[in-house]
Amino acid sequence: MITIKNLHANVAGNGILRGIDLEVKKGEVHAIMGPNGSGKSTLANVLAGHEAYEVTGGEVLLEGKDLLDMAPEDRAREGVFLAFQYPVEIPGISNATFLKTALNEIRKCRGEEEISAKEFLQLVRKEMDKLGMDEKMLSRSVNAGFSGGEKKRNEILQLAVLNPKLALLDETDSGLDIDALKIVSEGVNNFKNKDNAVILVTHYQRLLNYIVPDFVHVLYKGRIIKSGGKELALELEEKGYDWLIKEDEAVGV
Amino acid sequence: MNKIPENTELKKWYSDQFDSFENKLNGGADTYFHQIRKKAISRFGEIDFPHQKNEDWKYTNISPVLKYNFKPASVLSETKIEDSLIENAFISEVECCSFVFVNGRLHSSKTNFPEGVTAGSLSEIMKKNPELVKQHIASLSENDNSFSALNAAFSEDGFVLLIDKNIQLEKPIQVLFLTGSDTENLLAAPRNLIVAGKNSSAEIIFNYRGFGSKVYLNSSVTEVFADDASNITLYNLQEENDDSFHIEKLQAHQTASSNFTHFSFTLGGKIIRNDINTKLSGENSASHLWGLYLGKNEQLIDHHTFIDHSVPHCESNELFKGILDDNSRGVFNGKILVQKDAQKTNAFQSNKAVLLNKNAKIDTKPQLEIYADDVKCTHGAAIGRLDDTAYFYIRSRGIPADVAKSMQIRAFATDVVEKIEIDELKEIINHKIFEHLRRVEVVNE
Amino acid sequence: MSDDMKVVEDLTQSEYKWGFTSNVEADEAPKGLNEDIIRFISAKKNEPEWMLEWRLKAYKYWLTMEEPHWAKSKYPPIDYQATKYYSAPKKMPKLNSLQEADPELIKTFEKLGIPLEEQKHLAGVAVDTVFDSVSVSTTFKETLAEKGIIFCPISEAIEKHPDLFKKYLGSVVPPTDNYFAALNSAVFTDGSFAYIPKGVRCPMELSTYFRINAQNTGQFERTLLIADEGSYVSYLEGCTAPMRDENQLHAAVVELVILDNAEIKYSTVQNWFPGDKDGKGGIYNFVTKRAACRGRNSKVSWTQVETGSAITWKYPSCILQGDNSVGEFYSVAVTNNFQQADTGTKMIHLGKNTRSTIISKGISAGKSDNSYRGLVKVNKNADGARNFSQCDSMLMGDKCGAHTFPYIEIDNDTAIVEHEATTSKVGEDQIFYLNQRGISTEDAVNMIVNGFCKEVFNKLPMEFAVEAQKLLAVSLEGSVG
């Protein structure tokens, strides 16, 4: 699905990613963990094409296509979806307008017909229902005045409706109470199938109780210093990150 | 040091025009209204055109306006106009009573008012029943600069609305001001008057539009009297021709518990100057000034607002938003005066502007002058560009860059647009934003 | 409430505590202003020919200018011929140590609490004191000299460092800049000069105290500070004047030059005589202060506490020329009785990624008028400029005025500029709350006002912050209940 090779990136001149290698195949769920400031969110934003991040080396291929050359909207149309850590408020634009515009752009790119208003409503209602969202949210402005939990649910709604190939979830669990966390996780679990892939960026293990990863990677100072199965997350939960960092520094890579 | 130009020839031009105007009036020259005109032209002779050395015109260079010898429409005979022009300019989506003024003169009307409402042409009312308007006309607006003086000197008509006490108008009134000519550089000088009696209410839409190929100057003055507990909303939609000039002054006077709401939507024109002044002189009254100005090409859009709190327990709210593209320039000067006795005043003012182009420019000066201690006054100004994170967020959902920008523009304008209480008008304004800025339209589902 | 009002009365009627005069014999120029007076000043100071020429040129330009009256101030015309332009304490042509100074003068300094004495040695403040027109002494010269720092009276700089002085004099505030700058350029008598060499962090705070003592004198000092590449200096300035019935003119010029990666922190406590409670007397404080951030990553920070003067016009400004340069302005201005203050700053963004911050706190009491007037200008090429301004006013009583006139001129689409202003009063509920906790109304108001000004006081060096708080307390503490 996606191949990341020796990816380097800067923010405001500072090297944040310093050689990331990662391969994610169809049907897989990968968790990226690491202490604050290790570059997790940067990785998610670089993959989605945020212009504040400057790619200084390496390559990223999405099903063989060079992702780094594309504008953010083209990446989205190719099937990359980033669920934001801090979803942005857009007053004056209704959720319905926003989502329908996005969906039709993506369908256009896939060579599909524009969705009719009726079909769109059916689709969205179904997904909102699953997420326990009030239908009134559709006519409200995008994220404007939403609570933290509502914003995160709205991200998952967009994920469900746009149905991308690769979902990047950036700290989707932050700021959620346990009930909301369950609903959001369920949304992600409903989304994933053998033809798509998920990359979860998270600081805590707790999300991984609900969305079980196939692989766990630990990011530190812009590099992956350890990869393993889901049991690695449990080990981190128990021991923290320090032992890994020490191990890494001892090796002196 | 360079001196303020005197524009002697131009001043003579207007003073000669005044002589022809008087000749044309032919006997009507001794009316009360004409005394006001004479005072105005004499004042016009005494003062110079505004110059950037005047603090009030610091950022607005009006010399392009002074390059023309505009012919006052009142000196010319009535303009013939095609019905299609009116149809195109008229906002037909809003159900309303309506008046059409062409070059400052009443052209046609469609009315259905209850008893106790006098609405129509100033010149007709002056002829039939001058006592109705005498005490109000020109009593508020002083000839404080050459343009307001020109308006007073050359006005012969305008929109008048007088509402008796306790009358609430259900439907809005639309007043279409069409200005322009294919043969003359015209000066139109509509003189409008709104007098709302106690506990009355009305919504009025002023729709300023241009036609014809010649550059014109529309110098308009509107006086509003809001008596106790009245509720007046005035929507001002300005779409003059791109090469023409619009200089307008609104002066409102409010007494106890009255509510005056003014919207200005400024889209058209080359140089636009709007003065919006309101005086709160009765307790518990409130003023709301909302504005949205959209600049493109070489437009220069200048808004000056002045809210005078002279008594206690009043409130004013002001929000102006500007979107400036291309080489356009915005000027916003908002002054709030809280006089000595105006305790418990609540005054809020904010001006926000975004620059869409590196050649766009904004000068802003929010001003507070406070002479009472128990007041809450805040003003703020914020200038920047559309937020990069929001831009990225929208595009990351697959939405093209141009639509993303439009969504951001709509989002920026929304807190002014959402205040419009006439739904049809709200959608029209939303549409016009994108049309004016030549951007992809975003329509909500 | 009536008790509160009494506190107000008591406090607002407190006398100016720095209003003593010193019986120091003075060597003076006759009243009036003409070319001869300028030659007299120049000769008195043994100046080279070029300096005299510079003065005369400024004078000739001044004659062509008109006195400005654009600020929100009202004052009777100033008679420039009734002022003495030179007054020097007679007894000390050259001083090597403080012990040699006129004992009266020392007493004056003690009354002022100027840190000239031994205990201040420990505090590590180097002081240049300007008394009327001439600089009396500069302490710590040797310690500073070891680091290559020059800190001396301007007259000494003209004599000993003519190249350095000449290079920067008038380069930030040219004599033609404005009416009072031109006047100052013609007749300035002394002031302080400091040069911090490359890479040097000035080990102590440099300080100058100004005092107008003699009658009918104007004070026209100049300050010129140069922070060479990578250097840092914190500079303090304090001012007092005795009580006099007539108005006295103070027209100073301060120029700061900041080169690559250098920083100047400039703090002022201005406590010139404000006039009595009926508005009689007091200093006209018309000052031009400007910093040129010429270098990349250079930084200037102006902090001022303005409690004195009958009229103050003062806009310490920052020309942010170097890329990434930073300008800051923190101000507390207090007016009482008939005082008028019109103060603020100008932030001129020329370089890329330049940043500025403005925090202004105005407190008005009595029948005074207090205005913030500022300009934030972002030029066409100043990509990435940022400004944040906050101007808060507090009114005490309903006979005073508080005004805000921010000019914002933006000619670059990448700029982000935010301005906020609020006006408030000391809340009765706040006072009641504090009263209820056993705090007197006087102390309560003092606490509230200090809280209001805290952001600015925090920027002052510790010693100055304490002095500023005391000044504020005397000026108006508790002026309303």
PDB file of C-alpha atoms in Angstrom, chain A residues 3 44 46-47 64 82-83 90 92 102 108 120 136 139 149 167 174 176 203 238:
ATOM      1  CA  THR A   3       6.314   2.451   1.114  1.00  0.00           C
ATOM      2  CA  ALA A  44       1.365  11.996   9.572  1.00  0.00           C
ATOM      3  CA  VAL A  46       4.188  15.019   5.865  1.00  0.00           C
ATOM      4  CA  LEU A  47       2.320  12.071   4.370  1.00  0.00           C
ATOM      5  CA  GLY A  64       3.776   2.726  -6.643  1.00  0.00           C
ATOM      6  CA  LEU A  82      -5.555  12.195   7.748  1.00  0.00           C
ATOM      7  CA  ALA A  83      -7.736  12.378  10.811  1.00  0.00           C
ATOM      8  CA  ILE A  90     -14.787  26.333   9.239  1.00  0.00           C
ATOM      9  CA  GLY A  92     -20.235  29.247   7.394  1.00  0.00           C
ATOM     10  CA  ALA A 102     -15.001  16.308  -0.903  1.00  0.00           C
ATOM     11  CA  LYS A 108     -14.501  12.268  -9.933  1.00  0.00           C
ATOM     12  CA  PHE A 120     -25.443  11.163  -0.234  1.00  0.00           C
ATOM     13  CA  LYS A 136     -28.485  18.082  12.963  1.00  0.00           C
ATOM     14  CA  SER A 139     -26.376  21.399   8.781  1.00  0.00           C
ATOM     15  CA  GLY A 149     -15.344  14.571  21.215  1.00  0.00           C
ATOM     16  CA  ALA A 167      -6.126   6.188   6.993  1.00  0.00           C
ATOM     17  CA  SER A 174      -6.613  12.472  22.702  1.00  0.00           C
ATOM     18  CA  LEU A 176     -11.839  11.473  24.374  1.00  0.00           C
ATOM     19  CA  HIS A 203       1.215   8.455  22.557  1.00  0.00           C
ATOM     20  CA  GLU A 238       4.664  -1.271  31.430  1.00  0.00           C
TER      21      GLU A 238
END
